Structure formats: C-alpha cells, structure tokens
Amino acid sequence: MLAQFEMSIPLVAAPMSGGPTTPAMVSAATAAGGLGMLAAGYKTVEAVEAELKIVRAEGIPFGINLFAPNPVPVDPDSYRAYAAIIQQEADRFGLVLPADPIEDTDWFDEKIALLLDDPVPMVSFTFGIPPSSVIAALQRADTVVVQTVTTPDEAAQADQAGVDMLALQAVVAGGHSGTLSPRRPLQPVPLVDLVRQVTAAVPLPVLAAGGLATPDAVSDIIRAGAAAAVVGTVLLRATESGASATHQAALTDPARTETVLTHAFTGRPARGLRNTFIDNHEAQAPFGYPAIHHLTSPLRKAAAAAGKPDYVHLWAGTGYRHATAEPTADILRRLASGL
C-alpha cells in the first residue's frame, strides 16, 4: 500500500494543525525519502487549496489530514461558566471571547469536495470516521484513505468502514488524541504493544505514532509490525516548522519538565507541556469540541504573539526534549538510521 509513495525510509511527518506543519515541511519530508502530510484542520477551504497548490507544484507524493466531524456537544451553562473564567484571562490581552458556544464542522464537506475535484495521493481522518460514502468516493479517485485510531476496537471500526490504512496513535503522542470517544479516559498502552494488538486484530497496514523521537524507538515499532513511523513533536523546531517562536522556545525551557493530557484548551484531550493555564483551569473546563477550542483560540493566539507561554497550548509528546533546530530531512534521516 505504501509502495506507490516511493518511500525509501518508513517515516511520515505528522500533519500538525494550527501552524507547525508547512508546505515546506511536507516537501522536505518527502524529499528525504519519507512522506509529508499537510494539515487541513482549522484552515479555510481557500487556505487548504493554496497549500495544496504549493505542494503539487513539487510533483511529489504527499498526503493531507482532515478533522472528521465527531462533535462533543458542550452543555451551554457549563460553557458560559467556563467562558466567564477564561474571559478574565483574556481581559489582559484586550480580547472579547465568544459568549455562546460555536459549533461547526471545520468546513468538512467543502474540503471533501475540494479533494474529490482535485484528488491527492493520501487523505487521513482524525477525530471521527467519515461516512463510508466519503471513503468510497475518495478511493474511486485513487486516494489512499487513512483513519486515525487509538485502540484495537477503533481499528476494527475503521476496518469495517472500509479504509485502506490506519494511523495508530498512542497516549504519549503530542497534540490532540485521535480517540473516537473523547470523554473516556485514555489508556496508557505502550505504542509497541498497541501495534502488535492492532496488527493481530485488523488486516490493515499501520502507521504508528506517539513519542517516537529516537532511532531506537522508530526501529522498535517497525520491528513490532508497523509499516511506518509517524513523527511530529520531534519536528516542531525543524527549519521548516511553522510553530510559533513561543512554542519552540518552550520546548527547550528547562522549567518545562513534563507533558500532560488536558482538555482545558479545546474541550478534547490533547497532550502538551504543563503550564499555568492547564494548572488553573483543567478542573474547571467542560468537555466540548469545537466550542471550547473556539472559546480559547483568540487568547492562545494573542499569548503566542506576545511571548506568554503560560496561556498557549504548547502541544508536545513525551519525546519533546529530542526536538532539534535543524532541517526536517536531517531529522528524518537520523531517525531512520537504526533500520
């Protein structure tokens, strides 16, 4: 299944939404012998189209990730109570946050229409499994369809839906968990064990993600049966990264000693560097996606621009100390050096 992507090293640059993944990173990953993935999450259809145009001009294989609708409706009263608390934080930046919940689908249907009109080699989905009709339509357009899953049960659901491959994500991964059940506690199963469990249960190739930041870690999951390793956090400081300067600096800050799971920023579980915002608000935050994301987004953007990391979602997996400031190609080739 991966043969058509002409990969000489089994490494995929994770699609990191919100800025870190750039067209330049995608091109560099593919040029290094791996595979680059654009991140369509949070972007308008026009912005996605513009990035697709840049990467297509390179004439290389690549993929793109979409957020599939799997809404976590927020209780309106809980939302307003939390919004009042977060507004106090926003006041110091001169911001007015949404007083009522914003529920949307991240332009899902429009993005699918774009990818059917002008197909790409690979499309992956996160948060939800799209309708089988969408999966089949993409496959008829010669697109390989990948579903993000976090457990053997979710892998079986994706297999039944008809996808071609799985992106299997462990709990130690940075950024949002791809769990299909965001309100349920995530299980701390090691990625190597997850790969073995899923490959034994489901006859689909597995791209494995979560905490992979060294050559040994990559070798271990390939030996466990993964078709490729997916790396994200280790690329956050890469030359081609679009992560904010505030985010990149936090990755090397000796005071940032741990990552934690939090839903305080977006209403869905995500892993990031522990900071004051998480400490102050995790217990108060309701589950609710995308409403909580839209609530805190203006504050996070303003804080990142102002160099205030304690109000920013500093997404990072457990291997964040291995993130280095060098070209994406060099990082990926080093990670493949033990194969």
Short mmCIF file of C-alpha atoms in Angstrom, two decimals:
data_model
loop_
_atom_site.label_atom_id
_atom_site.label_comp_id
_atom_site.label_asym_id
_atom_site.label_seq_id
_atom_site.Cartn_x
_atom_site.Cartn_y
_atom_site.Cartn_z
CA MET A 1 0.00 0.00 0.00
CA LEU A 2 2.87 2.39 0.75
CA ALA A 3 4.86 1.32 -2.30
CA GLN A 4 3.13 3.88 -4.51
CA PHE A 5 4.52 6.68 -2.32
CA GLU A 6 8.11 5.85 -3.31
CA MET A 7 9.36 5.98 0.28
CA SER A 8 12.94 4.94 0.89
CA ILE A 9 12.59 5.38 4.67
CA PRO A 10 9.42 4.38 6.59
CA LEU A 11 8.81 7.77 8.17
CA VAL A 12 5.82 10.09 7.91
CA ALA A 13 5.91 13.72 9.01
CA ALA A 14 2.77 14.06 11.11
CA PRO A 15 0.13 16.58 9.99
CA MET A 16 0.25 19.13 12.83
CA SER A 17 -2.65 21.57 12.66
CA GLY A 18 -2.53 25.12 13.91
CA GLY A 19 0.66 26.15 12.16
CA PRO A 20 3.57 23.72 12.77
CA THR A 21 3.16 21.76 9.52
CA THR A 22 4.01 23.87 6.48
CA PRO A 23 4.15 23.04 2.77
CA ALA A 24 7.95 23.33 3.08
CA MET A 25 7.99 20.66 5.80
CA VAL A 26 5.82 18.37 3.65
CA SER A 27 8.13 18.76 0.67
CA ALA A 28 11.24 18.26 2.80
CA ALA A 29 9.87 15.09 4.37
CA THR A 30 9.05 13.55 1.01
CA ALA A 31 12.36 14.66 -0.49
CA ALA A 32 14.15 12.93 2.39
CA GLY A 33 12.57 9.63 1.37
CA GLY A 34 9.66 9.74 3.79
CA LEU A 35 6.17 11.16 3.32
CA GLY A 36 4.88 14.62 4.15
CA MET A 37 1.31 15.31 5.26
CA LEU A 38 -0.46 18.66 5.06
CA ALA A 39 -2.75 19.62 7.95
CA ALA A 40 -6.16 20.92 6.87
CA GLY A 41 -7.56 21.31 10.38
CA TYR A 42 -8.68 24.83 11.38
CA LYS A 43 -7.95 26.18 7.89
CA THR A 44 -10.45 27.63 5.45
CA VAL A 45 -11.03 25.81 2.18
CA GLU A 46 -9.18 28.62 0.39
CA ALA A 47 -6.15 28.23 2.67
CA VAL A 48 -6.12 24.47 2.12
CA GLU A 49 -6.35 24.96 -1.64
CA ALA A 50 -3.40 27.35 -1.55
CA GLU A 51 -1.22 24.87 0.36
CA LEU A 52 -2.22 22.04 -1.96
CA LYS A 53 -1.16 24.17 -4.94
CA ILE A 54 2.28 24.77 -3.41
CA VAL A 55 2.96 21.09 -2.74
CA ARG A 56 1.51 19.90 -6.06
CA ALA A 57 3.98 22.15 -7.85
CA GLU A 58 6.76 19.96 -6.41
CA GLY A 59 5.44 16.93 -8.28
CA ILE A 60 5.87 14.66 -5.24
CA PRO A 61 3.69 12.17 -3.36
CA PHE A 62 2.06 13.63 -0.23
CA GLY A 63 -0.98 13.39 1.97
CA ILE A 64 -3.39 15.64 3.82
CA ASN A 65 -5.24 15.26 7.13
CA LEU A 66 -8.82 16.38 7.80
CA PHE A 67 -10.80 16.64 11.02
CA ALA A 68 -13.84 14.40 10.53
CA PRO A 69 -16.90 15.55 12.46
CA ASN A 70 -17.32 13.79 15.80
CA PRO A 71 -18.74 16.64 17.84
CA VAL A 72 -18.61 16.73 21.62
CA PRO A 73 -21.57 18.99 22.39
CA VAL A 74 -20.94 21.28 25.33
CA ASP A 75 -23.51 21.96 28.00
CA PRO A 76 -24.45 25.64 27.43
CA ASP A 77 -24.46 26.53 31.13
CA SER A 78 -21.09 24.85 31.68
CA TYR A 79 -19.75 26.67 28.64
CA ARG A 80 -20.87 30.08 29.91
CA ALA A 81 -19.45 29.45 33.37
CA TYR A 82 -16.08 28.49 31.89
CA ALA A 83 -16.20 31.36 29.39
CA ALA A 84 -16.62 33.83 32.26
CA ILE A 85 -13.47 32.44 33.90
CA ILE A 86 -11.42 32.48 30.70
CA GLN A 87 -12.64 35.97 29.82
CA GLN A 88 -10.77 37.22 32.90
CA GLU A 89 -7.58 35.81 31.37
CA ALA A 90 -8.44 37.38 28.01
CA ASP A 91 -9.00 40.80 29.55
CA ARG A 92 -5.24 41.30 29.97
CA PHE A 93 -4.90 40.95 26.17
CA GLY A 94 -7.87 43.22 25.40
CA LEU A 95 -9.90 40.36 23.92
CA VAL A 96 -13.62 39.58 23.94
CA LEU A 97 -14.23 35.84 23.76
CA PRO A 98 -17.36 34.14 22.33
CA ALA A 99 -20.11 34.36 24.97
CA ASP A 100 -22.06 31.45 23.41
CA PRO A 101 -20.82 28.11 22.08
CA ILE A 102 -19.66 27.93 18.46
CA GLU A 103 -20.31 24.51 16.95
CA ASP A 104 -19.06 23.83 13.42
CA THR A 105 -17.67 21.08 11.18
CA ASP A 106 -14.39 22.76 10.15
CA TRP A 107 -15.76 23.02 6.56
CA PHE A 108 -15.60 19.24 6.28
CA ASP A 109 -17.97 18.82 3.33
CA GLU A 110 -16.32 21.63 1.40
CA LYS A 111 -12.86 20.17 1.96
CA ILE A 112 -14.03 16.74 0.80
CA ALA A 113 -15.49 18.35 -2.33
CA LEU A 114 -12.13 20.01 -2.97
CA LEU A 115 -10.27 16.71 -2.62
CA LEU A 116 -12.70 14.90 -4.91
CA ASP A 117 -12.48 17.63 -7.53
CA ASP A 118 -8.68 17.57 -7.49
CA PRO A 119 -7.57 14.31 -5.82
CA VAL A 120 -4.44 13.84 -3.71
CA PRO A 121 -2.47 10.60 -3.12
CA MET A 122 -3.46 10.18 0.56
CA VAL A 123 -6.16 11.57 2.85
CA SER A 124 -6.22 10.81 6.55
CA PHE A 125 -9.00 11.49 9.04
CA THR A 126 -8.81 12.34 12.73
CA PHE A 127 -11.45 12.69 15.50
CA GLY A 128 -14.17 10.79 13.64
CA ILE A 129 -14.64 8.11 10.99
CA PRO A 130 -16.23 9.71 7.93
CA PRO A 131 -19.26 8.15 6.21
CA SER A 132 -18.49 5.10 4.09
CA SER A 133 -19.75 7.03 1.07
CA VAL A 134 -16.98 9.61 1.57
CA ILE A 135 -14.34 6.89 1.97
CA ALA A 136 -15.53 5.10 -1.18
CA ALA A 137 -15.66 8.31 -3.22
CA LEU A 138 -12.06 9.15 -2.29
CA GLN A 139 -10.94 5.62 -3.15
CA ARG A 140 -12.63 5.85 -6.56
CA ALA A 141 -10.49 8.95 -7.08
CA ASP A 142 -7.38 6.79 -6.42
CA THR A 143 -6.80 8.31 -2.98
CA VAL A 144 -5.48 6.09 -0.18
CA VAL A 145 -7.72 6.63 2.87
CA VAL A 146 -6.17 6.51 6.35
CA GLN A 147 -8.06 6.61 9.65
CA THR A 148 -6.55 7.72 12.97
CA VAL A 149 -7.35 5.27 15.78
CA THR A 150 -6.15 4.74 19.34
CA THR A 151 -7.37 1.25 20.28
CA PRO A 152 -7.95 -2.17 18.67
CA ASP A 153 -11.73 -1.57 18.90
CA GLU A 154 -11.43 1.70 16.98
CA ALA A 155 -9.19 -0.05 14.44
CA ALA A 156 -11.93 -2.64 13.88
CA GLN A 157 -14.50 0.15 13.36
CA ALA A 158 -12.24 1.80 10.79
CA ASP A 159 -11.69 -1.50 9.02
CA GLN A 160 -15.46 -2.05 8.81
CA ALA A 161 -15.87 1.45 7.37
CA GLY A 162 -13.58 0.44 4.50
CA VAL A 163 -10.41 2.50 4.99
CA ASP A 164 -7.10 1.42 3.46
CA MET A 165 -4.70 2.08 6.33
CA LEU A 166 -4.61 3.04 9.99
CA ALA A 167 -2.73 5.80 11.79
CA LEU A 168 -2.39 4.27 15.24
CA GLN A 169 -1.74 6.83 17.97
CA ALA A 170 -0.53 6.11 21.50
CA VAL A 171 -1.43 8.21 24.51
CA VAL A 172 2.09 9.69 24.68
CA ALA A 173 1.61 11.49 21.34
CA GLY A 174 1.68 15.26 21.30
CA GLY A 175 -1.32 17.37 20.38
CA HIS A 176 -4.87 16.09 20.15
CA SER A 177 -5.67 12.48 20.73
CA GLY A 178 -7.46 10.91 17.80
CA THR A 179 -9.73 9.00 20.18
CA LEU A 180 -13.24 8.47 18.88
CA SER A 181 -14.54 8.74 22.48
CA PRO A 182 -13.04 11.96 23.88
CA ARG A 183 -14.92 11.82 27.18
CA ARG A 184 -13.43 8.43 28.10
CA PRO A 185 -10.07 8.28 29.89
CA LEU A 186 -7.23 7.39 27.53
CA GLN A 187 -5.41 4.15 28.24
CA PRO A 188 -1.60 4.29 28.68
CA VAL A 189 -0.76 1.31 26.45
CA PRO A 190 2.83 1.43 25.06
CA LEU A 191 2.91 2.02 21.31
CA VAL A 192 4.81 -1.21 20.58
CA ASP A 193 2.09 -3.19 22.37
CA LEU A 194 -0.65 -1.25 20.55
CA VAL A 195 0.95 -2.02 17.19
CA ARG A 196 1.10 -5.72 17.98
CA GLN A 197 -2.50 -5.77 19.23
CA VAL A 198 -3.90 -3.93 16.21
CA THR A 199 -1.90 -5.75 13.53
CA ALA A 200 -3.03 -9.05 15.07
CA ALA A 201 -6.68 -7.97 15.05
CA VAL A 202 -7.07 -5.99 11.83
CA PRO A 203 -5.64 -6.78 8.34
CA LEU A 204 -4.65 -3.20 7.52
CA PRO A 205 -1.22 -1.56 7.32
CA VAL A 206 -0.44 0.55 10.38
CA LEU A 207 1.31 3.90 10.59
CA ALA A 208 2.36 4.21 14.23
CA ALA A 209 2.57 7.49 16.16
CA GLY A 210 3.34 8.63 19.67
CA GLY A 211 6.59 9.51 21.42
CA LEU A 212 8.82 8.42 18.53
CA ALA A 213 11.84 10.68 18.84
CA THR A 214 14.92 8.41 18.60
CA PRO A 215 16.27 5.89 16.08
CA ASP A 216 15.74 3.07 18.60
CA ALA A 217 12.09 4.00 19.14
CA VAL A 218 11.48 4.01 15.40
CA SER A 219 13.24 0.66 14.96
CA ASP A 220 11.19 -0.88 17.77
CA ILE A 221 7.81 -0.07 16.24
CA ILE A 222 8.87 -1.16 12.75
CA ARG A 223 10.01 -4.49 14.22
CA ALA A 224 6.67 -4.71 16.05
CA GLY A 225 4.88 -4.68 12.70
CA ALA A 226 4.22 -1.05 11.80
CA ALA A 227 4.52 -0.17 8.11
CA ALA A 228 5.91 3.26 9.02
CA ALA A 229 6.55 5.57 11.94
CA VAL A 230 4.76 8.91 12.24
CA VAL A 231 6.73 11.69 13.94
CA GLY A 232 5.51 15.14 14.90
CA THR A 233 6.89 16.61 18.12
CA VAL A 234 10.48 15.91 17.05
CA LEU A 235 9.87 18.20 14.04
CA LEU A 236 8.46 21.18 15.97
CA ARG A 237 11.80 23.00 15.96
CA ALA A 238 12.76 21.98 12.42
CA THR A 239 13.89 24.64 9.97
CA GLU A 240 10.61 24.27 8.09
CA SER A 241 8.36 24.31 11.17
CA GLY A 242 5.65 26.93 11.42
CA ALA A 243 5.30 26.55 15.19
CA SER A 244 5.35 29.90 16.96
CA ALA A 245 8.59 31.18 18.45
CA THR A 246 6.88 31.00 21.86
CA HIS A 247 6.06 27.31 21.34
CA GLN A 248 9.53 26.45 20.06
CA ALA A 249 11.25 28.25 22.95
CA ALA A 250 9.12 26.37 25.50
CA LEU A 251 10.37 23.04 24.15
CA THR A 252 13.89 23.87 25.36
CA ASP A 253 12.91 25.71 28.55
CA PRO A 254 14.42 23.77 31.47
CA ALA A 255 11.46 24.83 33.61
CA ARG A 256 9.10 22.83 31.37
CA THR A 257 9.70 19.39 32.83
CA GLU A 258 6.63 17.38 31.83
CA THR A 259 3.80 16.88 29.38
CA VAL A 260 0.23 16.30 30.50
CA LEU A 261 -3.11 15.48 28.94
CA THR A 262 -5.52 18.41 29.01
CA HIS A 263 -8.93 19.34 27.67
CA ALA A 264 -8.78 22.88 29.10
CA PHE A 265 -7.77 24.46 25.78
CA THR A 266 -10.09 22.74 23.30
CA GLY A 267 -12.59 20.51 25.09
CA ARG A 268 -10.90 17.40 23.69
CA PRO A 269 -7.94 15.56 25.26
CA ALA A 270 -4.56 16.73 23.96
CA ARG A 271 -1.00 16.41 25.25
CA GLY A 272 1.15 19.45 25.83
CA LEU A 273 3.78 20.94 28.08
CA ARG A 274 2.36 21.64 31.51
CA ASN A 275 1.79 25.34 32.11
CA THR A 276 -0.16 27.74 34.32
CA PHE A 277 -3.29 27.69 32.16
CA ILE A 278 -3.59 23.92 32.49
CA ASP A 279 -2.89 24.01 36.22
CA ASN A 280 -5.50 26.72 36.80
CA HIS A 281 -8.28 25.55 34.50
CA GLU A 282 -8.16 21.79 33.88
CA ALA A 283 -10.54 21.04 36.75
CA GLN A 284 -12.96 23.78 35.62
CA ALA A 285 -13.02 23.02 31.90
CA PRO A 286 -16.01 21.19 30.44
CA PHE A 287 -15.64 18.73 27.61
CA GLY A 288 -16.96 20.24 24.41
CA TYR A 289 -15.37 20.33 20.98
CA PRO A 290 -15.15 22.53 18.96
CA ALA A 291 -16.85 25.03 21.28
CA ILE A 292 -14.03 25.19 23.84
CA HIS A 293 -11.46 25.40 21.04
CA HIS A 294 -13.23 28.45 19.63
CA LEU A 295 -13.52 29.96 23.12
CA THR A 296 -9.80 29.87 23.90
CA SER A 297 -8.36 30.27 20.39
CA PRO A 298 -8.15 34.12 20.42
CA LEU A 299 -6.41 34.03 23.82
CA ARG A 300 -3.91 31.41 22.69
CA LYS A 301 -3.05 33.29 19.51
CA ALA A 302 -2.59 36.59 21.35
CA ALA A 303 -0.44 34.96 24.02
CA ALA A 304 1.75 33.24 21.44
CA ALA A 305 2.29 36.54 19.64
CA ALA A 306 3.11 38.26 22.93
CA GLY A 307 5.55 35.60 24.07
CA LYS A 308 3.41 34.45 27.01
CA PRO A 309 3.74 30.64 27.01
CA ASP A 310 1.60 30.09 30.09
CA TYR A 311 -1.52 30.93 28.08
CA VAL A 312 -0.57 28.92 24.97
CA HIS A 313 -1.36 25.31 24.06
CA LEU A 314 2.23 24.04 23.98
CA TRP A 315 1.41 20.76 22.23
CA ALA A 316 4.18 18.22 22.65
CA GLY A 317 4.60 14.49 23.03
CA THR A 318 6.78 12.82 25.63
CA GLY A 319 9.84 12.93 23.33
CA TYR A 320 9.89 16.74 23.19
CA ARG A 321 13.44 17.05 24.53
CA HIS A 322 14.65 15.41 21.31
CA ALA A 323 13.26 18.20 19.11
CA THR A 324 16.20 19.88 17.39
CA ALA A 325 16.67 23.04 15.35
CA GLU A 326 17.82 21.57 12.02
CA PRO A 327 16.33 20.66 8.63
CA THR A 328 13.42 18.22 8.53
CA ALA A 329 15.36 15.96 6.14
CA ASP A 330 18.27 15.62 8.57
CA ILE A 331 15.94 14.77 11.46
CA LEU A 332 14.10 12.09 9.49
CA ARG A 333 17.24 10.51 8.11
CA ARG A 334 18.70 10.30 11.61
CA LEU A 335 15.53 8.68 12.93
CA ALA A 336 15.80 6.08 10.16
CA SER A 337 19.48 5.37 10.84
CA GLY A 338 18.77 2.33 13.02
CA LEU A 339 16.72 0.48 10.40
#
